[in-house]
Amino acid sequence: MRHILIAEDDPHITSFLSRGLRAAGYETTEAADGETALLLSRSGSFDLVILDIGLPGIDGFAVLSHLRGEGVTVPVIVLTARDSVIDTVRGLEGGANDYMSKPFQFAELLARVRLRIGDGEQRATGPVLSHEGLTVDIRARRVTVADVAADLTSREFALLEVFMEHPGQVLSRDQLIGHVWGLDFDPASNVVDVYVRALRGKIGAERIETVRGAGYRLR
């Protein structure tokens, strides 16, 4: 199992990332300050580091500088509230493999994680996901139900992709919001219920089960 270090001092974001990455099949370890992040990153135990710039102690830029100066080549995705061109260039020229600004959508972050460390271990089925007569072609953005094409919006497609990656698993509304709409989306919104209803109308109401008090599950 691929192991990811989350170097982030905001416990809410850390928890959000950890839950999402573990649900996607990754193992995670957390570091809440720069010194711990640097120590763990040097260990050679991680396949990727998600690195916040605004860490206490030594900041993410300094952590990255130390790592690259010592020849540590672990892929690093910088995750930060700083979105200026200067900071982006500084991060990338300092050795970051990718750069994302907060707020962010988890689905995009997950795609970048998979790009940096490969997803063969996480998604053995490759770019086409199939389950009980339902097929989702990730690259072609095509969905078929019993060999009949279904016309989905981009959000409906993203929601179905999450369900297809976790068949039989109960996914909470918070998890689905994080994967499809992003961390900054209002968790009190009923957007998940609205989109699940729309998705049921296109792929079959019986395919997505409501688990009372917990969320939804692809049957």
PDB file of C-alpha atoms in Angstrom:
ATOM      1  CA  MET A   1       0.000   0.000   0.000  1.00  0.00           C
ATOM      2  CA  ARG A   2       1.285   3.443  -0.948  1.00  0.00           C
ATOM      3  CA  HIS A   3       2.137   5.661   2.049  1.00  0.00           C
ATOM      4  CA  ILE A   4       1.511   9.425   2.011  1.00  0.00           C
ATOM      5  CA  LEU A   5       2.765  12.012   4.512  1.00  0.00           C
ATOM      6  CA  ILE A   6       0.337  14.869   5.180  1.00  0.00           C
ATOM      7  CA  ALA A   7       2.288  17.855   6.521  1.00  0.00           C
ATOM      8  CA  GLU A   8      -0.475  20.255   7.567  1.00  0.00           C
ATOM      9  CA  ASP A   9      -1.104  22.184  10.801  1.00  0.00           C
ATOM     10  CA  ASP A  10      -4.880  22.620  10.382  1.00  0.00           C
ATOM     11  CA  PRO A  11      -6.456  19.557  12.061  1.00  0.00           C
ATOM     12  CA  HIS A  12      -9.674  19.918  10.049  1.00  0.00           C
ATOM     13  CA  ILE A  13      -7.831  19.799   6.726  1.00  0.00           C
ATOM     14  CA  THR A  14      -5.558  17.002   7.973  1.00  0.00           C
ATOM     15  CA  SER A  15      -8.548  14.892   8.998  1.00  0.00           C
ATOM     16  CA  PHE A  16     -10.318  15.620   5.714  1.00  0.00           C
ATOM     17  CA  LEU A  17      -7.289  14.605   3.654  1.00  0.00           C
ATOM     18  CA  SER A  18      -6.548  11.533   5.732  1.00  0.00           C
ATOM     19  CA  ARG A  19     -10.113  10.212   5.490  1.00  0.00           C
ATOM     20  CA  GLY A  20     -10.270  10.788   1.766  1.00  0.00           C
ATOM     21  CA  LEU A  21      -6.875   9.259   0.987  1.00  0.00           C
ATOM     22  CA  ARG A  22      -7.513   6.231   3.191  1.00  0.00           C
ATOM     23  CA  ALA A  23     -10.857   5.714   1.462  1.00  0.00           C
ATOM     24  CA  ALA A  24      -8.960   5.787  -1.841  1.00  0.00           C
ATOM     25  CA  GLY A  25      -6.659   3.001  -0.638  1.00  0.00           C
ATOM     26  CA  TYR A  26      -3.640   4.899   0.654  1.00  0.00           C
ATOM     27  CA  GLU A  27      -1.956   4.771   4.062  1.00  0.00           C
ATOM     28  CA  THR A  28      -1.390   8.160   5.697  1.00  0.00           C
ATOM     29  CA  THR A  29       0.771   9.696   8.422  1.00  0.00           C
ATOM     30  CA  GLU A  30       0.363  13.243   9.707  1.00  0.00           C
ATOM     31  CA  ALA A  31       2.873  15.928  10.698  1.00  0.00           C
ATOM     32  CA  ALA A  32       1.676  19.203  12.250  1.00  0.00           C
ATOM     33  CA  ASP A  33       4.933  21.208  12.146  1.00  0.00           C
ATOM     34  CA  GLY A  34       7.900  21.751   9.867  1.00  0.00           C
ATOM     35  CA  GLU A  35      10.497  19.932  11.963  1.00  0.00           C
ATOM     36  CA  THR A  36       8.401  16.756  12.150  1.00  0.00           C
ATOM     37  CA  ALA A  37       7.590  16.967   8.442  1.00  0.00           C
ATOM     38  CA  LEU A  38      11.276  17.243   7.562  1.00  0.00           C
ATOM     39  CA  LEU A  39      12.279  14.374   9.856  1.00  0.00           C
ATOM     40  CA  LEU A  40       9.617  12.047   8.472  1.00  0.00           C
ATOM     41  CA  SER A  41      10.211  13.049   4.855  1.00  0.00           C
ATOM     42  CA  ARG A  42      13.876  12.123   5.207  1.00  0.00           C
ATOM     43  CA  SER A  43      13.024   8.618   6.405  1.00  0.00           C
ATOM     44  CA  GLY A  44      12.396   7.125   2.990  1.00  0.00           C
ATOM     45  CA  SER A  45       9.115   5.621   4.257  1.00  0.00           C
ATOM     46  CA  PHE A  46       6.793   7.680   2.069  1.00  0.00           C
ATOM     47  CA  ASP A  47       5.770   7.562  -1.571  1.00  0.00           C
ATOM     48  CA  LEU A  48       4.552  11.173  -1.596  1.00  0.00           C
ATOM     49  CA  VAL A  49       4.371  14.232   0.660  1.00  0.00           C
ATOM     50  CA  ILE A  50       1.486  16.705   0.737  1.00  0.00           C
ATOM     51  CA  LEU A  51       3.211  19.790   2.134  1.00  0.00           C
ATOM     52  CA  ASP A  52       1.556  22.904   3.527  1.00  0.00           C
ATOM     53  CA  ILE A  53       3.644  26.067   3.182  1.00  0.00           C
ATOM     54  CA  GLY A  54       2.409  27.720   6.393  1.00  0.00           C
ATOM     55  CA  LEU A  55       3.737  25.141   8.845  1.00  0.00           C
ATOM     56  CA  PRO A  56       4.836  26.286  12.314  1.00  0.00           C
ATOM     57  CA  GLY A  57       8.500  26.009  13.175  1.00  0.00           C
ATOM     58  CA  ILE A  58      10.115  25.924   9.749  1.00  0.00           C
ATOM     59  CA  ASP A  59       7.791  26.619   6.858  1.00  0.00           C
ATOM     60  CA  GLY A  60       7.110  24.395   3.870  1.00  0.00           C
ATOM     61  CA  PHE A  61       9.525  26.261   1.605  1.00  0.00           C
ATOM     62  CA  ALA A  62      12.345  25.546   4.069  1.00  0.00           C
ATOM     63  CA  VAL A  63      11.305  21.886   4.408  1.00  0.00           C
ATOM     64  CA  LEU A  64      11.350  21.531   0.632  1.00  0.00           C
ATOM     65  CA  SER A  65      14.709  23.289   0.350  1.00  0.00           C
ATOM     66  CA  HIS A  66      16.287  20.967   2.934  1.00  0.00           C
ATOM     67  CA  LEU A  67      14.890  17.859   1.258  1.00  0.00           C
ATOM     68  CA  ARG A  68      16.049  18.717  -2.230  1.00  0.00           C
ATOM     69  CA  GLY A  69      19.401  19.979  -0.939  1.00  0.00           C
ATOM     70  CA  GLU A  70      19.941  16.591   0.731  1.00  0.00           C
ATOM     71  CA  GLY A  71      18.998  14.706  -2.422  1.00  0.00           C
ATOM     72  CA  VAL A  72      15.634  13.428  -1.147  1.00  0.00           C
ATOM     73  CA  THR A  73      13.560  12.854  -4.283  1.00  0.00           C
ATOM     74  CA  VAL A  74      10.155  11.931  -2.772  1.00  0.00           C
ATOM     75  CA  PRO A  75       7.372  13.576  -4.833  1.00  0.00           C
ATOM     76  CA  VAL A  76       5.959  16.662  -3.115  1.00  0.00           C
ATOM     77  CA  ILE A  77       2.610  18.329  -3.724  1.00  0.00           C
ATOM     78  CA  VAL A  78       2.565  21.768  -2.137  1.00  0.00           C
ATOM     79  CA  LEU A  79      -0.828  22.649  -0.674  1.00  0.00           C
ATOM     80  CA  THR A  80      -1.208  26.245   0.481  1.00  0.00           C
ATOM     81  CA  ALA A  81      -3.436  29.261   0.912  1.00  0.00           C
ATOM     82  CA  ARG A  82      -0.795  31.323  -0.877  1.00  0.00           C
ATOM     83  CA  ASP A  83      -1.823  31.484  -4.524  1.00  0.00           C
ATOM     84  CA  SER A  84       0.340  34.294  -5.916  1.00  0.00           C
ATOM     85  CA  VAL A  85       2.445  33.659  -8.998  1.00  0.00           C
ATOM     86  CA  ILE A  86       5.598  34.425  -6.992  1.00  0.00           C
ATOM     87  CA  ASP A  87       4.810  31.746  -4.400  1.00  0.00           C
ATOM     88  CA  THR A  88       3.832  29.229  -7.067  1.00  0.00           C
ATOM     89  CA  VAL A  89       7.076  29.774  -8.954  1.00  0.00           C
ATOM     90  CA  ARG A  90       9.079  29.639  -5.725  1.00  0.00           C
ATOM     91  CA  GLY A  91       7.504  26.322  -4.795  1.00  0.00           C
ATOM     92  CA  LEU A  92       8.002  24.714  -8.187  1.00  0.00           C
ATOM     93  CA  GLU A  93      11.534  26.026  -8.635  1.00  0.00           C
ATOM     94  CA  GLY A  94      12.293  24.875  -5.090  1.00  0.00           C
ATOM     95  CA  GLY A  95      11.616  21.295  -6.117  1.00  0.00           C
ATOM     96  CA  ALA A  96       7.864  20.764  -5.675  1.00  0.00           C
ATOM     97  CA  ASN A  97       6.333  18.367  -8.175  1.00  0.00           C
ATOM     98  CA  ASP A  98       2.941  20.056  -8.057  1.00  0.00           C
ATOM     99  CA  TYR A  99       1.243  23.047  -6.441  1.00  0.00           C
ATOM    100  CA  MET A 100      -2.382  23.420  -5.299  1.00  0.00           C
ATOM    101  CA  SER A 101      -4.072  26.408  -3.688  1.00  0.00           C
ATOM    102  CA  LYS A 102      -6.633  26.273  -0.887  1.00  0.00           C
ATOM    103  CA  PRO A 103      -9.574  25.915  -1.051  1.00  0.00           C
ATOM    104  CA  PHE A 104      -9.397  22.845  -3.254  1.00  0.00           C
ATOM    105  CA  GLN A 105     -11.507  19.948  -4.470  1.00  0.00           C
ATOM    106  CA  PHE A 106     -10.436  16.571  -3.160  1.00  0.00           C
ATOM    107  CA  ALA A 107     -11.132  14.881  -6.502  1.00  0.00           C
ATOM    108  CA  GLU A 108      -8.534  17.127  -8.160  1.00  0.00           C
ATOM    109  CA  LEU A 109      -5.986  16.513  -5.415  1.00  0.00           C
ATOM    110  CA  LEU A 110      -6.529  12.761  -5.668  1.00  0.00           C
ATOM    111  CA  ALA A 111      -5.993  12.900  -9.425  1.00  0.00           C
ATOM    112  CA  ARG A 112      -2.702  14.726  -8.867  1.00  0.00           C
ATOM    113  CA  VAL A 113      -1.625  12.202  -6.234  1.00  0.00           C
ATOM    114  CA  ARG A 114      -2.286   9.355  -8.643  1.00  0.00           C
ATOM    115  CA  LEU A 115      -0.409  11.157 -11.398  1.00  0.00           C
ATOM    116  CA  ARG A 116       2.675  11.577  -9.205  1.00  0.00           C
ATOM    117  CA  ILE A 117       2.915   8.093  -7.726  1.00  0.00           C
ATOM    118  CA  GLY A 118       0.838   6.000 -10.114  1.00  0.00           C
ATOM    119  CA  ASP A 119      -2.537   4.445  -9.416  1.00  0.00           C
ATOM    120  CA  GLY A 120      -2.069   0.902 -10.658  1.00  0.00           C
ATOM    121  CA  GLU A 121      -2.136  -0.384  -7.098  1.00  0.00           C
ATOM    122  CA  GLN A 122      -5.156   1.699  -6.212  1.00  0.00           C
ATOM    123  CA  ARG A 123      -7.317   1.092  -9.282  1.00  0.00           C
ATOM    124  CA  ALA A 124      -6.619  -2.358 -10.645  1.00  0.00           C
ATOM    125  CA  THR A 125      -9.446  -2.012 -13.132  1.00  0.00           C
ATOM    126  CA  GLY A 126      -7.602   0.779 -14.960  1.00  0.00           C
ATOM    127  CA  PRO A 127      -9.464   3.701 -16.579  1.00  0.00           C
ATOM    128  CA  VAL A 128     -12.667   1.651 -17.045  1.00  0.00           C
ATOM    129  CA  LEU A 129     -14.734   0.816 -13.956  1.00  0.00           C
ATOM    130  CA  SER A 130     -17.461  -1.831 -14.146  1.00  0.00           C
ATOM    131  CA  HIS A 131     -20.040  -3.013 -11.630  1.00  0.00           C
ATOM    132  CA  GLU A 132     -23.241  -5.018 -12.162  1.00  0.00           C
ATOM    133  CA  GLY A 133     -23.842  -3.941 -15.760  1.00  0.00           C
ATOM    134  CA  LEU A 134     -22.736  -0.352 -15.095  1.00  0.00           C
ATOM    135  CA  THR A 135     -19.574   0.813 -16.881  1.00  0.00           C
ATOM    136  CA  VAL A 136     -17.678   4.069 -16.434  1.00  0.00           C
ATOM    137  CA  ASP A 137     -14.892   4.944 -18.880  1.00  0.00           C
ATOM    138  CA  ILE A 138     -12.824   7.521 -17.006  1.00  0.00           C
ATOM    139  CA  ARG A 139     -10.788   8.767 -19.951  1.00  0.00           C
ATOM    140  CA  ALA A 140     -13.645   8.961 -22.442  1.00  0.00           C
ATOM    141  CA  ARG A 141     -16.025  10.305 -19.770  1.00  0.00           C
ATOM    142  CA  ARG A 142     -18.606   7.762 -20.942  1.00  0.00           C
ATOM    143  CA  VAL A 143     -21.187   5.882 -18.877  1.00  0.00           C
ATOM    144  CA  THR A 144     -23.223   2.905 -20.065  1.00  0.00           C
ATOM    145  CA  VAL A 145     -26.011   1.084 -18.260  1.00  0.00           C
ATOM    146  CA  ALA A 146     -26.582  -2.414 -19.667  1.00  0.00           C
ATOM    147  CA  ASP A 147     -24.767  -1.237 -22.835  1.00  0.00           C
ATOM    148  CA  VAL A 148     -27.000   1.819 -23.184  1.00  0.00           C
ATOM    149  CA  ALA A 149     -25.268   5.211 -22.948  1.00  0.00           C
ATOM    150  CA  ALA A 150     -26.259   7.512 -20.074  1.00  0.00           C
ATOM    151  CA  ASP A 151     -25.859  11.275 -20.436  1.00  0.00           C
ATOM    152  CA  LEU A 152     -24.367  12.635 -17.174  1.00  0.00           C
ATOM    153  CA  THR A 153     -23.298  16.129 -16.203  1.00  0.00           C
ATOM    154  CA  SER A 154     -19.708  16.621 -15.011  1.00  0.00           C
ATOM    155  CA  ARG A 155     -20.781  16.629 -11.333  1.00  0.00           C
ATOM    156  CA  GLU A 156     -22.959  13.546 -11.794  1.00  0.00           C
ATOM    157  CA  PHE A 157     -20.019  11.799 -13.473  1.00  0.00           C
ATOM    158  CA  ALA A 158     -17.664  12.736 -10.617  1.00  0.00           C
ATOM    159  CA  LEU A 159     -20.194  11.495  -8.057  1.00  0.00           C
ATOM    160  CA  LEU A 160     -20.693   8.210  -9.886  1.00  0.00           C
ATOM    161  CA  GLU A 161     -16.920   7.740 -10.171  1.00  0.00           C
ATOM    162  CA  VAL A 162     -16.610   7.966  -6.380  1.00  0.00           C
ATOM    163  CA  PHE A 163     -19.344   5.363  -5.920  1.00  0.00           C
ATOM    164  CA  MET A 164     -17.756   3.080  -8.535  1.00  0.00           C
ATOM    165  CA  GLU A 165     -14.395   3.245  -6.790  1.00  0.00           C
ATOM    166  CA  HIS A 166     -16.015   2.118  -3.520  1.00  0.00           C
ATOM    167  CA  PRO A 167     -18.750  -0.398  -4.418  1.00  0.00           C
ATOM    168  CA  GLY A 168     -20.600  -1.701  -1.381  1.00  0.00           C
ATOM    169  CA  GLN A 169     -19.014   0.905   0.903  1.00  0.00           C
ATOM    170  CA  VAL A 170     -21.172   3.401   2.777  1.00  0.00           C
ATOM    171  CA  LEU A 171     -20.079   6.929   1.890  1.00  0.00           C
ATOM    172  CA  SER A 172     -21.203   9.785   4.111  1.00  0.00           C
ATOM    173  CA  ARG A 173     -22.490  13.068   2.724  1.00  0.00           C
ATOM    174  CA  ASP A 174     -19.351  14.799   4.051  1.00  0.00           C
ATOM    175  CA  GLN A 175     -17.128  12.325   2.192  1.00  0.00           C
ATOM    176  CA  LEU A 176     -19.053  12.813  -1.034  1.00  0.00           C
ATOM    177  CA  ILE A 177     -18.967  16.600  -0.694  1.00  0.00           C
ATOM    178  CA  GLY A 178     -15.217  16.464  -0.096  1.00  0.00           C
ATOM    179  CA  HIS A 179     -14.591  14.247  -3.122  1.00  0.00           C
ATOM    180  CA  VAL A 180     -16.863  16.032  -5.580  1.00  0.00           C
ATOM    181  CA  TRP A 181     -17.427  19.614  -4.409  1.00  0.00           C
ATOM    182  CA  GLY A 182     -14.400  20.366  -2.262  1.00  0.00           C
ATOM    183  CA  LEU A 183     -13.470  21.189   1.299  1.00  0.00           C
ATOM    184  CA  ASP A 184     -14.904  24.727   1.173  1.00  0.00           C
ATOM    185  CA  PHE A 185     -18.431  23.622   0.259  1.00  0.00           C
ATOM    186  CA  ASP A 186     -21.187  24.116   2.843  1.00  0.00           C
ATOM    187  CA  PRO A 187     -21.690  20.711   4.568  1.00  0.00           C
ATOM    188  CA  ALA A 188     -25.234  21.743   5.524  1.00  0.00           C
ATOM    189  CA  SER A 189     -26.236  21.875   1.860  1.00  0.00           C
ATOM    190  CA  ASN A 190     -28.539  19.198   0.441  1.00  0.00           C
ATOM    191  CA  VAL A 191     -26.593  19.145  -2.825  1.00  0.00           C
ATOM    192  CA  VAL A 192     -25.583  15.491  -2.339  1.00  0.00           C
ATOM    193  CA  ASP A 193     -29.198  14.375  -2.016  1.00  0.00           C
ATOM    194  CA  VAL A 194     -30.171  16.376  -5.108  1.00  0.00           C
ATOM    195  CA  TYR A 195     -27.403  14.881  -7.224  1.00  0.00           C
ATOM    196  CA  VAL A 196     -27.959  11.344  -5.948  1.00  0.00           C
ATOM    197  CA  ARG A 197     -31.618  11.691  -6.941  1.00  0.00           C
ATOM    198  CA  ALA A 198     -30.604  12.886 -10.410  1.00  0.00           C
ATOM    199  CA  LEU A 199     -28.044  10.103 -10.752  1.00  0.00           C
ATOM    200  CA  ARG A 200     -30.587   7.473  -9.769  1.00  0.00           C
ATOM    201  CA  GLY A 201     -32.843   8.726 -12.532  1.00  0.00           C
ATOM    202  CA  LYS A 202     -30.116   8.076 -15.092  1.00  0.00           C
ATOM    203  CA  ILE A 203     -28.531   4.806 -13.923  1.00  0.00           C
ATOM    204  CA  GLY A 204     -31.423   3.186 -12.039  1.00  0.00           C
ATOM    205  CA  ALA A 205     -32.855   4.067  -8.644  1.00  0.00           C
ATOM    206  CA  GLU A 206     -32.085   0.633  -7.226  1.00  0.00           C
ATOM    207  CA  ARG A 207     -28.323   0.975  -7.757  1.00  0.00           C
ATOM    208  CA  ILE A 208     -27.698   3.611  -5.061  1.00  0.00           C
ATOM    209  CA  GLU A 209     -28.978   2.662  -1.634  1.00  0.00           C
ATOM    210  CA  THR A 210     -29.736   5.134   1.145  1.00  0.00           C
ATOM    211  CA  VAL A 211     -28.237   4.022   4.468  1.00  0.00           C
ATOM    212  CA  ARG A 212     -30.266   5.908   7.052  1.00  0.00           C
ATOM    213  CA  GLY A 213     -28.149   8.154   9.258  1.00  0.00           C
ATOM    214  CA  ALA A 214     -24.927   7.190   7.445  1.00  0.00           C
ATOM    215  CA  GLY A 215     -25.024   8.118   3.758  1.00  0.00           C
ATOM    216  CA  TYR A 216     -25.243   6.262   0.479  1.00  0.00           C
ATOM    217  CA  ARG A 217     -23.902   3.008  -0.959  1.00  0.00           C
ATOM    218  CA  LEU A 218     -23.547   1.604  -4.477  1.00  0.00           C
ATOM    219  CA  ARG A 219     -25.309  -1.740  -4.257  1.00  0.00           C
TER     220      ARG A 219
END
